[in-house]
PDB file of C-alpha atoms in Angstrom:
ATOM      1  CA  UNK A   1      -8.527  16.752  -1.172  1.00 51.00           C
ATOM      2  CA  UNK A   2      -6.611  13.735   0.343  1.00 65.00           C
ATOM      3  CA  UNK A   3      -3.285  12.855  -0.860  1.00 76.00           C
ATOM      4  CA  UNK A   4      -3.752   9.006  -0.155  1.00 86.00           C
ATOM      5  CA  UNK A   5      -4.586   6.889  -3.107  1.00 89.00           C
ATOM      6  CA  UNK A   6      -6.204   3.465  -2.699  1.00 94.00           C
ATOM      7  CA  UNK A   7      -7.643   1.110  -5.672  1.00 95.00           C
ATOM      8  CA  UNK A   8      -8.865  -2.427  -6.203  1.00 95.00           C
ATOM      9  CA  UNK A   9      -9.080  -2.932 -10.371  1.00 94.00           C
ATOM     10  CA  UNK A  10     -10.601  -6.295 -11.398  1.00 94.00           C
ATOM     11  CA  UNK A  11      -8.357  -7.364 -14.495  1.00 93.00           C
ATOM     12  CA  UNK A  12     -10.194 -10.350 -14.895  1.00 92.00           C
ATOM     13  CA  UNK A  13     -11.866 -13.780 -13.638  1.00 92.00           C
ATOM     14  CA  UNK A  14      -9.085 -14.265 -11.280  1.00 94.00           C
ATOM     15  CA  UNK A  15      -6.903 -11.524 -10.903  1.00 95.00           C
ATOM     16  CA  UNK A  16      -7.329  -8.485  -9.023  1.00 95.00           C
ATOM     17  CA  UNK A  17      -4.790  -5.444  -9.083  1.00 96.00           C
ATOM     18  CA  UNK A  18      -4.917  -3.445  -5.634  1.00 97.00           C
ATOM     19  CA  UNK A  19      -2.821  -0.716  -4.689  1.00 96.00           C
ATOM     20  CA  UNK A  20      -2.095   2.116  -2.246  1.00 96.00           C
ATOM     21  CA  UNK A  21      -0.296   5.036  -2.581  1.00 93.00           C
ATOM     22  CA  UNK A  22       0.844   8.307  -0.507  1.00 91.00           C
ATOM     23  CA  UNK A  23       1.681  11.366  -2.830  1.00 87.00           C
ATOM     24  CA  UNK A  24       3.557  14.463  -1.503  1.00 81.00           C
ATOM     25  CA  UNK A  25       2.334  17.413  -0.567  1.00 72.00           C
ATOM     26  CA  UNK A  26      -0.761  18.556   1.127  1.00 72.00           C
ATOM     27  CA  UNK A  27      -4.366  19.935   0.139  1.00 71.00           C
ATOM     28  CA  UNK A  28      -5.399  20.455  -3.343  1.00 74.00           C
ATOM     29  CA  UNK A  29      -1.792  19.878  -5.393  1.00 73.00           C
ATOM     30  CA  UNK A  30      -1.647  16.382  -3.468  1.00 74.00           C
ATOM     31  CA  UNK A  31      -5.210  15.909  -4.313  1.00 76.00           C
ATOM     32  CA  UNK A  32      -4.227  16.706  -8.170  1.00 80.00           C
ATOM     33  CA  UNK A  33      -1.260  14.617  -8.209  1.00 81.00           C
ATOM     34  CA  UNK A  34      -3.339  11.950  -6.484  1.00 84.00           C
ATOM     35  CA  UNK A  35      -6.082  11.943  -9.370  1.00 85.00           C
ATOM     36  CA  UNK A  36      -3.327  11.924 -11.786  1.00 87.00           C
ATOM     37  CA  UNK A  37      -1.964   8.549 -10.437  1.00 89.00           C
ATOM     38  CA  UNK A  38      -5.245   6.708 -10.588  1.00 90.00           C
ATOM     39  CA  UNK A  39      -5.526   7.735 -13.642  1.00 92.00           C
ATOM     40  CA  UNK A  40      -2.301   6.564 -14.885  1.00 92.00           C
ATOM     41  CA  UNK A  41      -2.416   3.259 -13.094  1.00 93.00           C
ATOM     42  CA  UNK A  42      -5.699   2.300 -14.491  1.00 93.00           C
ATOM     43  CA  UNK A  43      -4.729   2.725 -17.440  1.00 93.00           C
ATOM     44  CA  UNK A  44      -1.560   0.911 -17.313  1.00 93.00           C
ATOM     45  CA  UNK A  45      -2.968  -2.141 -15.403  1.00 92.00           C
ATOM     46  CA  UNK A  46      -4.995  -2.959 -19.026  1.00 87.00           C
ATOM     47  CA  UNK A  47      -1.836  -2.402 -20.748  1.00 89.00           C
ATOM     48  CA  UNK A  48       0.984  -4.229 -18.489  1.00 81.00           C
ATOM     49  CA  UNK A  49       1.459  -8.087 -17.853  1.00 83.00           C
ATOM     50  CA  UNK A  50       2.887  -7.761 -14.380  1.00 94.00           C
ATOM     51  CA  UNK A  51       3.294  -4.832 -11.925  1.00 96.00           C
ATOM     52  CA  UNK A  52       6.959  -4.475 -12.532  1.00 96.00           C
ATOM     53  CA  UNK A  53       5.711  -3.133 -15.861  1.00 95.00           C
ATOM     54  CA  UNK A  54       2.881  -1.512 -14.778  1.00 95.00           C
ATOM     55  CA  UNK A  55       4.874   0.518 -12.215  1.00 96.00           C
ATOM     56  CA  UNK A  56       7.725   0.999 -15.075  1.00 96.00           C
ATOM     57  CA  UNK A  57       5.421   2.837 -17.509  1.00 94.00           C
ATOM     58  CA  UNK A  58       3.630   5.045 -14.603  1.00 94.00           C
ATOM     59  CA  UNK A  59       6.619   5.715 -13.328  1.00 93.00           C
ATOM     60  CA  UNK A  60       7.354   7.205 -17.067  1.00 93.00           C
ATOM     61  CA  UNK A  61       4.276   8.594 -17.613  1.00 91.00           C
ATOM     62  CA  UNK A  62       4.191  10.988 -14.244  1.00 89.00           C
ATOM     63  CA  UNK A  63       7.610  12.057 -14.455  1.00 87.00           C
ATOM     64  CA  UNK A  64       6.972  13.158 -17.776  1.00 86.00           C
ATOM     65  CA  UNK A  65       3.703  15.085 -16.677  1.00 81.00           C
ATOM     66  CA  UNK A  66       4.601  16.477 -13.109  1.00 77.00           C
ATOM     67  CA  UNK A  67       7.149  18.981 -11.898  1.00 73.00           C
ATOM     68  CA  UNK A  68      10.396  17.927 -10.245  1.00 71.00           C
ATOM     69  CA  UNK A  69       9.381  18.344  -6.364  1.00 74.00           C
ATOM     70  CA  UNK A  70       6.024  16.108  -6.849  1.00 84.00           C
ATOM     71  CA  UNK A  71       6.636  12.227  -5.918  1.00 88.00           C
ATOM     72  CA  UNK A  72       4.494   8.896  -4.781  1.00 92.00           C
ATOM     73  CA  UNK A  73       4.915   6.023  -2.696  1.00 94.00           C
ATOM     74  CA  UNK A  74       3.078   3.274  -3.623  1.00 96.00           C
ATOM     75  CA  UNK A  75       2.175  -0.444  -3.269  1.00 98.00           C
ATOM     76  CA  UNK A  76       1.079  -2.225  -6.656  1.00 97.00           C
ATOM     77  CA  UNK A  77       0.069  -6.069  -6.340  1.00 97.00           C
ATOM     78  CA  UNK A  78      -1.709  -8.512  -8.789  1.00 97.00           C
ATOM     79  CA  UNK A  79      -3.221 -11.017  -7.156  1.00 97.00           C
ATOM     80  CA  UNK A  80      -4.196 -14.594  -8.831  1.00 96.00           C
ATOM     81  CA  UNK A  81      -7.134 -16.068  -7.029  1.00 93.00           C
ATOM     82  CA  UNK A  82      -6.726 -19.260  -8.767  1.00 94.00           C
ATOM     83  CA  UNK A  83      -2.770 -20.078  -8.053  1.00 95.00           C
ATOM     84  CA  UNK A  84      -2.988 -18.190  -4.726  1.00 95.00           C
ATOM     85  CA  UNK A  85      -0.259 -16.006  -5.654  1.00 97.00           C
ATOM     86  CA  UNK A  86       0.202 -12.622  -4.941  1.00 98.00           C
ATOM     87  CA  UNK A  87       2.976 -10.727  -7.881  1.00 98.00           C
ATOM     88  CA  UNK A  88       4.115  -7.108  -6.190  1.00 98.00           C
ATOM     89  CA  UNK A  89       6.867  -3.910  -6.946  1.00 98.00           C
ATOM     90  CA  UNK A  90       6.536  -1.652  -3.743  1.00 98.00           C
ATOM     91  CA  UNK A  91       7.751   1.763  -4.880  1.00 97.00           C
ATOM     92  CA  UNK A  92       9.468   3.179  -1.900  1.00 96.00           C
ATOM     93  CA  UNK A  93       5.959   2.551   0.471  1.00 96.00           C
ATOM     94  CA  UNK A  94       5.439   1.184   3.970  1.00 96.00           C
ATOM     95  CA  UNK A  95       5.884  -2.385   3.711  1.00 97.00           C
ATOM     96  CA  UNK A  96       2.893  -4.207   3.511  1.00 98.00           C
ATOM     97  CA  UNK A  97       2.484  -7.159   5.665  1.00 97.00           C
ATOM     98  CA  UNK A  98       1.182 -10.635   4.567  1.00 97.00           C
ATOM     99  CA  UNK A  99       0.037 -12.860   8.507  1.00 96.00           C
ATOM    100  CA  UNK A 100      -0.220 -16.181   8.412  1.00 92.00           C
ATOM    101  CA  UNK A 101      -2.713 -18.501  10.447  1.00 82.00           C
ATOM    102  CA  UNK A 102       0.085 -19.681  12.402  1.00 81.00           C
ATOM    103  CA  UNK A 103       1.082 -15.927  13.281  1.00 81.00           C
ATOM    104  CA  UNK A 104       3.999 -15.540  11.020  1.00 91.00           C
ATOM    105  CA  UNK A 105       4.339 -12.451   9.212  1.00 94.00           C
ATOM    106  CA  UNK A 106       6.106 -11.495   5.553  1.00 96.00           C
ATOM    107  CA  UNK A 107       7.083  -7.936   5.451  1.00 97.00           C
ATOM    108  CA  UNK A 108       7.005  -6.955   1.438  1.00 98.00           C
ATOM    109  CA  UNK A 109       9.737  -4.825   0.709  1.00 97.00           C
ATOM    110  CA  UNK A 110      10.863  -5.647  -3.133  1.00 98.00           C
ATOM    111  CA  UNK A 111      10.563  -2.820  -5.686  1.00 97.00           C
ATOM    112  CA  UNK A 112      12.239   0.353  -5.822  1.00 97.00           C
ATOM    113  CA  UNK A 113      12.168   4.375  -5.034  1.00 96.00           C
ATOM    114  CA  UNK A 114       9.182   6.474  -4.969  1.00 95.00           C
ATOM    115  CA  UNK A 115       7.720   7.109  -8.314  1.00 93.00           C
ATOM    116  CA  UNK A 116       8.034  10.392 -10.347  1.00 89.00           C
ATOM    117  CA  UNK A 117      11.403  10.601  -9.199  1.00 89.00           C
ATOM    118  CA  UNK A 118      14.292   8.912 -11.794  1.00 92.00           C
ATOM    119  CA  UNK A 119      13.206   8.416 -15.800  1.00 91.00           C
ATOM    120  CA  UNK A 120      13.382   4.719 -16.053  1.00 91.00           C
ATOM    121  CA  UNK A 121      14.256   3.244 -13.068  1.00 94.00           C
ATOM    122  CA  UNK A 122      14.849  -0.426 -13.027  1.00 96.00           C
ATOM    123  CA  UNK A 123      12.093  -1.259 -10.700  1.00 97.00           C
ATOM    124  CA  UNK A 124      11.696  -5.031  -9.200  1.00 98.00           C
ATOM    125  CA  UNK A 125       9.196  -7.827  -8.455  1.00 97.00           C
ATOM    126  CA  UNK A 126       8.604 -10.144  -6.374  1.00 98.00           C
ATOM    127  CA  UNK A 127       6.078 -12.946  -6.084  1.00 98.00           C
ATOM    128  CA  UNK A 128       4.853 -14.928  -2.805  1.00 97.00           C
ATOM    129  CA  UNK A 129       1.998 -16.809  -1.491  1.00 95.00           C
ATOM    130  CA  UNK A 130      -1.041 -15.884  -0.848  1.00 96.00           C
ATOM    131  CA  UNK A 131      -2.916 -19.160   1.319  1.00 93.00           C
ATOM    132  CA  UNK A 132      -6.207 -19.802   2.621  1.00 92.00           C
ATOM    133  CA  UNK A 133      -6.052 -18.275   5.829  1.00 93.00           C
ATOM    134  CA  UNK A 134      -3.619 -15.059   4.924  1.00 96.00           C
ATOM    135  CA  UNK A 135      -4.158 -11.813   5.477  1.00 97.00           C
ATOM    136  CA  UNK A 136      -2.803  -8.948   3.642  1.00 98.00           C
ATOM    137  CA  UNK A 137      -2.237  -5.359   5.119  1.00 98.00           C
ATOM    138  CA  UNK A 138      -1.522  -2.244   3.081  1.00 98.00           C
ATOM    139  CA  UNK A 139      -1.261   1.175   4.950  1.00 97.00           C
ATOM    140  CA  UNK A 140       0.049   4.885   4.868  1.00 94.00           C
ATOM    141  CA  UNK A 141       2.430   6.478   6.997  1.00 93.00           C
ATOM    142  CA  UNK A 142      -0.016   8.876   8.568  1.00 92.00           C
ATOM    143  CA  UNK A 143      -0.531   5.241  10.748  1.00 95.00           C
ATOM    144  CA  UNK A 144       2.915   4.684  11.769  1.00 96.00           C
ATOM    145  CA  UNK A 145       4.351   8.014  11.660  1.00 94.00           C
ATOM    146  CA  UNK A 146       0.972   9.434  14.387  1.00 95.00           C
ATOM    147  CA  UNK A 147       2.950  10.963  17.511  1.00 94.00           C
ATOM    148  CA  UNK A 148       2.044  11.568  21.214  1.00 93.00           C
ATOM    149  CA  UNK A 149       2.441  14.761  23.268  1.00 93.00           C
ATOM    150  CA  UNK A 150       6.195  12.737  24.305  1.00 93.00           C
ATOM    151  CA  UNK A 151       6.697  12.742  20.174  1.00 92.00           C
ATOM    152  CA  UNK A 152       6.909   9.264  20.255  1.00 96.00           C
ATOM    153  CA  UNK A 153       5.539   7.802  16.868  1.00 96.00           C
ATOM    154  CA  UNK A 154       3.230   4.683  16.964  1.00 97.00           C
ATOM    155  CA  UNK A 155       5.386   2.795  14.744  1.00 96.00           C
ATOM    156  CA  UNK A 156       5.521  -0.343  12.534  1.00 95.00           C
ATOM    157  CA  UNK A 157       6.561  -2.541  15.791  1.00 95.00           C
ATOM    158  CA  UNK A 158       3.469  -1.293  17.532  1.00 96.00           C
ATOM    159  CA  UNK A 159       1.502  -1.552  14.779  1.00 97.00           C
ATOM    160  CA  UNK A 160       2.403  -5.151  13.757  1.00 95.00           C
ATOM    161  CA  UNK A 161       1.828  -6.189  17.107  1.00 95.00           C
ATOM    162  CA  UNK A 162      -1.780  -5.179  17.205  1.00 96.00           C
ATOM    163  CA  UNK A 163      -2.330  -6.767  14.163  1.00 96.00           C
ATOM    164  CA  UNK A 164      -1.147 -10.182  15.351  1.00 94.00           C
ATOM    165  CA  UNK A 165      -3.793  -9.556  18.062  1.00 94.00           C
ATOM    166  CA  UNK A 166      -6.517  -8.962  15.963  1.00 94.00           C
ATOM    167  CA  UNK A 167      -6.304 -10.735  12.442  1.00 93.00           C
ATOM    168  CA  UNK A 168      -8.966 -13.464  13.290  1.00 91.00           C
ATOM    169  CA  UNK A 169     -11.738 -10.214  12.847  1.00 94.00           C
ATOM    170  CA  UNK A 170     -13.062  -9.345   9.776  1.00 94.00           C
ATOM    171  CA  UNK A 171     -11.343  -6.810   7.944  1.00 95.00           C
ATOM    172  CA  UNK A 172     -13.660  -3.970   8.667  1.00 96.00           C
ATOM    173  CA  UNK A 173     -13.331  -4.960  12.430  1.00 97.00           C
ATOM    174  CA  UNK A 174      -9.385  -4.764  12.275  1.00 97.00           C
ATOM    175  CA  UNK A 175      -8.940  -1.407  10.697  1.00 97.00           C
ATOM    176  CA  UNK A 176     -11.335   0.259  13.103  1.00 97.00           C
ATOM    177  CA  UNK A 177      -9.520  -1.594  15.779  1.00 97.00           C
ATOM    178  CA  UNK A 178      -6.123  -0.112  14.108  1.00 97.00           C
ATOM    179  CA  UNK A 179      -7.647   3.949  13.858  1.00 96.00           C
ATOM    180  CA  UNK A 180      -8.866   3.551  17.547  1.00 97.00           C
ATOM    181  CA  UNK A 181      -5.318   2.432  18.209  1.00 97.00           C
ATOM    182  CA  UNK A 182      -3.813   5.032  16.860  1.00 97.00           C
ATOM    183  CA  UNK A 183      -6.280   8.020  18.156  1.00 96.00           C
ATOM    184  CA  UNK A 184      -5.736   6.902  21.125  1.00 96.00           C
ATOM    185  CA  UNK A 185      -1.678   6.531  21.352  1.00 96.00           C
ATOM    186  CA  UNK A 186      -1.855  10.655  19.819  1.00 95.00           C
ATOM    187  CA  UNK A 187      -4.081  11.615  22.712  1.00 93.00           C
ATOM    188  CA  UNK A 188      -4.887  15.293  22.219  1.00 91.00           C
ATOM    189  CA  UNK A 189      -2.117  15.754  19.605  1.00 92.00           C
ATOM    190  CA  UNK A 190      -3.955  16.601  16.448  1.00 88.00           C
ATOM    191  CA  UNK A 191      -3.793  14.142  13.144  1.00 84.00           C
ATOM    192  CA  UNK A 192      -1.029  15.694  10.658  1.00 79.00           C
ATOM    193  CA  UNK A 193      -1.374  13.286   7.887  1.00 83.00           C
ATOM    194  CA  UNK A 194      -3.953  11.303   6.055  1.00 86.00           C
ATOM    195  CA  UNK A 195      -4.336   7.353   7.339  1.00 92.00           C
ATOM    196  CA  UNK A 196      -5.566   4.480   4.887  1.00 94.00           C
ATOM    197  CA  UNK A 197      -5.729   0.997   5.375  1.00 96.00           C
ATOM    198  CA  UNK A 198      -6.626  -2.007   3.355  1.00 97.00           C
ATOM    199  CA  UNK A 199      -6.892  -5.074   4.169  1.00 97.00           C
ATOM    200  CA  UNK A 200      -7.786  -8.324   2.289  1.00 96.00           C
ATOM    201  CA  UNK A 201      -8.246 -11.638   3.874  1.00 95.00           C
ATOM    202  CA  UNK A 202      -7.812 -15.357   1.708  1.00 92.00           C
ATOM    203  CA  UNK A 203     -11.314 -17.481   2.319  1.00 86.00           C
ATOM    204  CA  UNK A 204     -10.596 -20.840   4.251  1.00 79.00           C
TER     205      UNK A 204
END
């Protein structure tokens, strides 16, 4: 009954679509909504050359079949193992973050509104490097957005700081390190929304 949505979908030899994606709502119509979107982006990621089109014709396609107040956020990259490339639309989600060895960090921003909202929106993409060594991190707001008894949120500052900490672990190691974080910054305030993280790391 979660209303996060994350997928990897192996389009072929070298390319990998992943995405993440944060539907409104709560319980079993965020759930439904949810299913809906996986279904529509695996079916468009056979159909579209790049994720500007992919997120185009979902964008279309859910509109069409949901009612006015349902929406998504969501993060839609292709990523080319062999060029080391990484092609993206972000559709009004968190932005992702791409660290470098040396520290640096790329915040991915390019794309558009939430989808399911505006019958075809002109969506954009963006393409950047993905390098031995980088580290990609996709997330909901239920990370950022967690608040203390003082309602003070954790927050992409706080969270981005962490990760600079702790992005020589493995992947599995960081977003354990990240929930922990997080559980402990709400204290005894309980958990109002759902948290996902993925993370993918470029081999040395």
């Amino acid at each position: 009954v979660g209303g996060d949505y994350f997928d990897f979908i192996r389009m072929n030899e070298n390319k990998l679509a992943v995405c993440l994606g944060d539907v409104s709502g709560k319980g079993l119509p965020a759930a439904m909504l949810m299913a809906n979107l996986q279904a529509t982006l695996r079916g468009q990621t056979l159909l579209a050359n790049s994720p500007k089109q992919c997120i185009e014709r979902s964008n279309k396609l859910l509109l069409e079949s949901t009612s006015d107040e349902k929406y998504a956020t969501l993060f839609y990259g292709i990523l080319d193992t062999a060029t080391h490339q990484l092609s993206y639309t972000n559709a009004g989600h968190n932005p992702p973050m791409i660290l470098s060895k040396d520290g640096s960090m790329r915040l991915l921003r390019t794309g558009g509104i939430m989808i399911a909202m505006i019958d075809n929106f002109p969506f954009e993409e963006e393409t950047v490097s993905f390098l031995p060594g980088d580290t990609l991190i996709i997330y909901s707001d239920g990370i950022t957005e967690a608040i203390n008894e003082k309602e003070d949120e954790f927050g992409e500052a706080r969270l981005g700081d962490l990760l600079k900490k702790i992005v020589n672990k493995p992947p599995e190691e960081m977003i354990t390190s990240v929930i922990e974080a997080v559980n402990a910054h709400a204290g005894n305030m309980p958990q109002a929304d759902d948290m996902t993280m993925v993370i993918l790391k470029m081999g040395e």
